[in-house]
mmCIF file of C-alpha atoms in Angstrom:
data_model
loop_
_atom_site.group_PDB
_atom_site.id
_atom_site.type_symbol
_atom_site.label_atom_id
_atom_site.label_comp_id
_atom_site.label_asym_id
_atom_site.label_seq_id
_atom_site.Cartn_x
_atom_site.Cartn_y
_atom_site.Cartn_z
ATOM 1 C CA UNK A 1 18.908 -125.918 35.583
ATOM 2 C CA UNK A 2 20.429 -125.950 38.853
ATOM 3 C CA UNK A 3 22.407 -128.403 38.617
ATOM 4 C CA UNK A 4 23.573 -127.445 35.339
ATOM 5 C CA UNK A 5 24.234 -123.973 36.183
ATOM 6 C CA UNK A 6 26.012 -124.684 39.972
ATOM 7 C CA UNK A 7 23.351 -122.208 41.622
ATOM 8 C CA UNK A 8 20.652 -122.964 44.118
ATOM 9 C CA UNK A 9 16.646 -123.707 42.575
ATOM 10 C CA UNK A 10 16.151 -120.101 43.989
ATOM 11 C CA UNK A 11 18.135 -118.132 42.305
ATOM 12 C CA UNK A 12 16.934 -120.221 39.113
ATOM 13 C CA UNK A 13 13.350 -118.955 39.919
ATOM 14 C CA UNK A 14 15.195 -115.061 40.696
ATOM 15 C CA UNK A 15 15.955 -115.185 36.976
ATOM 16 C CA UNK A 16 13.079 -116.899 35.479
ATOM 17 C CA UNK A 17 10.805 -114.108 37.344
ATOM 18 C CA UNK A 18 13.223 -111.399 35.979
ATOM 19 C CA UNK A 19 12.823 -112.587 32.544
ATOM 20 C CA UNK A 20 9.444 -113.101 32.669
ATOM 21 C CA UNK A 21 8.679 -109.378 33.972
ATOM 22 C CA UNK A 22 10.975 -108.082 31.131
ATOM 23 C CA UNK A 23 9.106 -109.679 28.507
ATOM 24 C CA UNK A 24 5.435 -109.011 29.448
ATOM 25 C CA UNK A 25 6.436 -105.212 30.921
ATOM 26 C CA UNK A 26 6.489 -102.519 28.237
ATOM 27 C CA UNK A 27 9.966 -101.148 27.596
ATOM 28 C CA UNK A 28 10.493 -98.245 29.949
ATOM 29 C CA UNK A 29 12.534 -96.703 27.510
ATOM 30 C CA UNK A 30 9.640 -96.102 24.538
ATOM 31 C CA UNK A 31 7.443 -94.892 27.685
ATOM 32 C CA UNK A 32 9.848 -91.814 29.049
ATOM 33 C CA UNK A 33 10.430 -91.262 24.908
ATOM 34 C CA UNK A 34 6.466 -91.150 24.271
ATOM 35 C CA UNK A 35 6.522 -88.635 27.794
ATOM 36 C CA UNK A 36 9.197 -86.411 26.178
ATOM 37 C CA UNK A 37 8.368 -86.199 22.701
ATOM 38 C CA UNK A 38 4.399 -85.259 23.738
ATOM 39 C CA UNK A 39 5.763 -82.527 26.122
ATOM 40 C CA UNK A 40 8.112 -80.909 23.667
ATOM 41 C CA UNK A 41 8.573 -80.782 19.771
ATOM 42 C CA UNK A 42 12.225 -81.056 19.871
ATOM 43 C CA UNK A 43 13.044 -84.534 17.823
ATOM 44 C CA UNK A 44 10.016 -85.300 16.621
ATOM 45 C CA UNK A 45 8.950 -85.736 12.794
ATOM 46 C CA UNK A 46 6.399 -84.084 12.703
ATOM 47 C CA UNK A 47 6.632 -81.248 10.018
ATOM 48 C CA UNK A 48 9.905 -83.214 8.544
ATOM 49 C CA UNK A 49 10.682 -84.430 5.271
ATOM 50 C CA UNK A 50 13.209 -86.225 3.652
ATOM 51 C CA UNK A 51 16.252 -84.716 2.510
ATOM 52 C CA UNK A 52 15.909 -82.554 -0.450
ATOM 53 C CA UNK A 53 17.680 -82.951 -3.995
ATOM 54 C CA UNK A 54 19.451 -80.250 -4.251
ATOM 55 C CA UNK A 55 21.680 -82.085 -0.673
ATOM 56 C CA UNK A 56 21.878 -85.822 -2.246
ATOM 57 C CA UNK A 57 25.287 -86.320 -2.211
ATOM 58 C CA UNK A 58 27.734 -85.343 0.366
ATOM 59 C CA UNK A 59 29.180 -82.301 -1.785
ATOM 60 C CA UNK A 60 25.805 -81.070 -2.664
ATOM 61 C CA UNK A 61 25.279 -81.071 0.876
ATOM 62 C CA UNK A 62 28.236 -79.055 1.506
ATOM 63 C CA UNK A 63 27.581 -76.530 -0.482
ATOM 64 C CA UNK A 64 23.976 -76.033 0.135
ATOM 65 C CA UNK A 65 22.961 -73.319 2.829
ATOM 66 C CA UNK A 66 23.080 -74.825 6.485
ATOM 67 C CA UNK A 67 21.635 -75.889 8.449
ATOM 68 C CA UNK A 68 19.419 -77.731 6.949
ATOM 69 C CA UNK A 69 16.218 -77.817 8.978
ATOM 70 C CA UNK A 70 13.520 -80.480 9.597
ATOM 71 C CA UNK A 71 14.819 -83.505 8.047
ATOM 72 C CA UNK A 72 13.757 -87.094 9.029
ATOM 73 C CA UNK A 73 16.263 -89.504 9.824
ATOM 74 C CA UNK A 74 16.486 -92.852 11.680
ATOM 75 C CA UNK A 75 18.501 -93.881 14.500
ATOM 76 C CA UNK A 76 21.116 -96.592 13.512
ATOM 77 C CA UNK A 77 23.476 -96.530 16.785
ATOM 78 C CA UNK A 78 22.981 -95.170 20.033
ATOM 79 C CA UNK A 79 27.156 -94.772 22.220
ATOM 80 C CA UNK A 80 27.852 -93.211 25.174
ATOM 81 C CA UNK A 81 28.515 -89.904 23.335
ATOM 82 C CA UNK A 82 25.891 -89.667 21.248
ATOM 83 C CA UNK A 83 23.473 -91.072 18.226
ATOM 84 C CA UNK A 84 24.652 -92.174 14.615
ATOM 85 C CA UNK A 85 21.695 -91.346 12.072
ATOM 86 C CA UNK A 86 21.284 -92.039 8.619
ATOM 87 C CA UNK A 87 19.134 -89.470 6.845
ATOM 88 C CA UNK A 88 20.039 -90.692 2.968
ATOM 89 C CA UNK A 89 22.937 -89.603 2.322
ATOM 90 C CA UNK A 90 26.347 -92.660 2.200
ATOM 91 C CA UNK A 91 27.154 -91.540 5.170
ATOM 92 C CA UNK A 92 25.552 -91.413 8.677
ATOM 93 C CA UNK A 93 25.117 -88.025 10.720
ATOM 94 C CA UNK A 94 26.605 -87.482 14.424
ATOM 95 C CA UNK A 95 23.930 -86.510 16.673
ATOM 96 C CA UNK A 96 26.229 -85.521 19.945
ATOM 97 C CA UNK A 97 24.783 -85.712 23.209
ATOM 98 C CA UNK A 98 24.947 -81.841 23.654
ATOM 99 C CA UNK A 99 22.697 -81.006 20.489
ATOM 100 C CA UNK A 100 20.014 -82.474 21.900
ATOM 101 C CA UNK A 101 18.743 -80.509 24.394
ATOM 102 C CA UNK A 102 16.834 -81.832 27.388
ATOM 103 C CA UNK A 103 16.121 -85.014 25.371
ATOM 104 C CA UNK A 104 17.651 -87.577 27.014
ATOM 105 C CA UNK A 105 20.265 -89.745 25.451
ATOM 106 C CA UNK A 106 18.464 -93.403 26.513
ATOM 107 C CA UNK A 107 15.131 -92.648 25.001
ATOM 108 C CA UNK A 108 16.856 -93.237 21.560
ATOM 109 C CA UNK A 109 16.455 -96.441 20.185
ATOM 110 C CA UNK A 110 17.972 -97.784 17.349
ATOM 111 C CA UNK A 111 15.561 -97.895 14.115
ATOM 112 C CA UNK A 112 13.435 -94.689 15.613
ATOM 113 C CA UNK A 113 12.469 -92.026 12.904
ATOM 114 C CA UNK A 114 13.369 -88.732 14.506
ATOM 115 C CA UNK A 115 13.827 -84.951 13.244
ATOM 116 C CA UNK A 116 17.263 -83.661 12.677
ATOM 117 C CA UNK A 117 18.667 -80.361 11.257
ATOM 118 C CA UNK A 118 21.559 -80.688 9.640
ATOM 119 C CA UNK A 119 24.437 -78.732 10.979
ATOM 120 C CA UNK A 120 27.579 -78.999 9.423
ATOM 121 C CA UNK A 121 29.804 -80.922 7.104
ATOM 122 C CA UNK A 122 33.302 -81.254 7.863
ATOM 123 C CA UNK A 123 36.396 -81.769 4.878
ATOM 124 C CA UNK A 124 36.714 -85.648 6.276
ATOM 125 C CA UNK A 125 32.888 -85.327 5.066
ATOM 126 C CA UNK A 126 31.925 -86.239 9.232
ATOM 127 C CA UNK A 127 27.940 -85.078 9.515
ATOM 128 C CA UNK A 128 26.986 -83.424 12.513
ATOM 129 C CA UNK A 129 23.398 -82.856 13.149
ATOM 130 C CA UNK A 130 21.273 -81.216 15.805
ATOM 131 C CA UNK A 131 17.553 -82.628 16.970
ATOM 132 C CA UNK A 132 15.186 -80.796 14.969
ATOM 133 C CA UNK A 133 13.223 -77.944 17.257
ATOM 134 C CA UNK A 134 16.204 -76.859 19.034
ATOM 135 C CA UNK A 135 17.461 -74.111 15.935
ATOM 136 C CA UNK A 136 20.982 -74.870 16.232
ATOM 137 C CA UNK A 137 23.371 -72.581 14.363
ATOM 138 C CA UNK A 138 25.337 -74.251 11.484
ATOM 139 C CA UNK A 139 28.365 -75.942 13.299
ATOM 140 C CA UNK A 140 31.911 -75.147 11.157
ATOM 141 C CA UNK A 141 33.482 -77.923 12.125
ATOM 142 C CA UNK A 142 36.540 -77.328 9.925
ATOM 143 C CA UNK A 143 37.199 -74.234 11.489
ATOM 144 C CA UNK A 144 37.864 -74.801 14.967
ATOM 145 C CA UNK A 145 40.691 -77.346 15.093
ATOM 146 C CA UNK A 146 43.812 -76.664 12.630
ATOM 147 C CA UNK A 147 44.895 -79.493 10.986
ATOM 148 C CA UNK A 148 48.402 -80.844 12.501
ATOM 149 C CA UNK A 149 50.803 -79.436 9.601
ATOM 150 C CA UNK A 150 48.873 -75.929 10.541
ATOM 151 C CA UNK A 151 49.301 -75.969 14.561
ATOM 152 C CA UNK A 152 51.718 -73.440 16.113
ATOM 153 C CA UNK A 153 54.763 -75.159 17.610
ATOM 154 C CA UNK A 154 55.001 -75.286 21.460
ATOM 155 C CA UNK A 155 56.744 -72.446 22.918
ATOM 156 C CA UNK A 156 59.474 -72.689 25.342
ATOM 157 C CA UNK A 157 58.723 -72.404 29.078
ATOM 158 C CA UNK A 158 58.976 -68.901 30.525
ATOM 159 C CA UNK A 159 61.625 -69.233 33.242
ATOM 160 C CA UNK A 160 60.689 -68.633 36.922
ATOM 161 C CA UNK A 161 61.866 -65.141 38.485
ATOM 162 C CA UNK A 162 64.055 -65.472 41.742
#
């Protein structure tokens, strides 16, 4: 492999050791989640269900009461800003970094079942959703940025006395 690779037989055995000790070492990851989750309540399923029927479909959803609390969902990507979940519905839920209280981002992996509340649905029907545990208020997205036809035009520059 030296050869093949143009490095020296030691650095082959570097990276044979490496991989070896990655694949017989649990994954540090599910060990600080396992720490966090039996420390605190926030995230976990316990006490969570599925969505209910009377939220199915997006619109349902946005018209039912929010948040919705204590609703099971799995983990589908984890990106530098956050989670994307899928609890049921078509589409997935954003779970941003700063709704999930001292949880830390890295202990998500994708495919883990964790609690959610469901916070808000926005008119571009864009999910946002809270870890479950941390009582979020319902998050109205629509309402803090006007849409671009709506926004005030820039005023002029006051001028600079003398």
């Amino acid at each position: 492999a030296s050869g093949t690779f143009q490095v020296t037989p030691t650095r082959v055995m570097t990276v044979i050791d490496h991989l070896h000790s990655s694949i017989t070492s649990p994954d540090p990851r599910l060990r600080k989640e396992t720490e966090t989750l039996e420390t605190t309540t926030i995230g976990s399923t316990a006490g969570c269900a599925s969505i209910p029927s009377n939220a199915s479909t997006i619109d349902k959803l946005r018209e039912s009461k929010l948040p919705l609390r204590s609703i099971i969902a799995t983990v589908r990507n984890v990106i530098d800003f956050g989670a994307f979940v899928d609890f049921g519905l078509e589409n997935d839920g954003l779970l941003h970094r700063s709704k999930m209280g001292n949880v830390p981002l890295g202990s998500l992996l994708v495919g883990q079942d964790i609690g959610i509340d469901i916070l808000g649905v926005a008119q571009t029907n864009k999910i946002s959703v809270g870890l479950s545990g941390l009582n979020l208020p319902a998050d109205s997205r629509d309402s803090k940025r006007p849409l671009k036809s709506e926004a005030k035009e820039p005023q002029a520059k006051k001028q600079r006395r003398k």
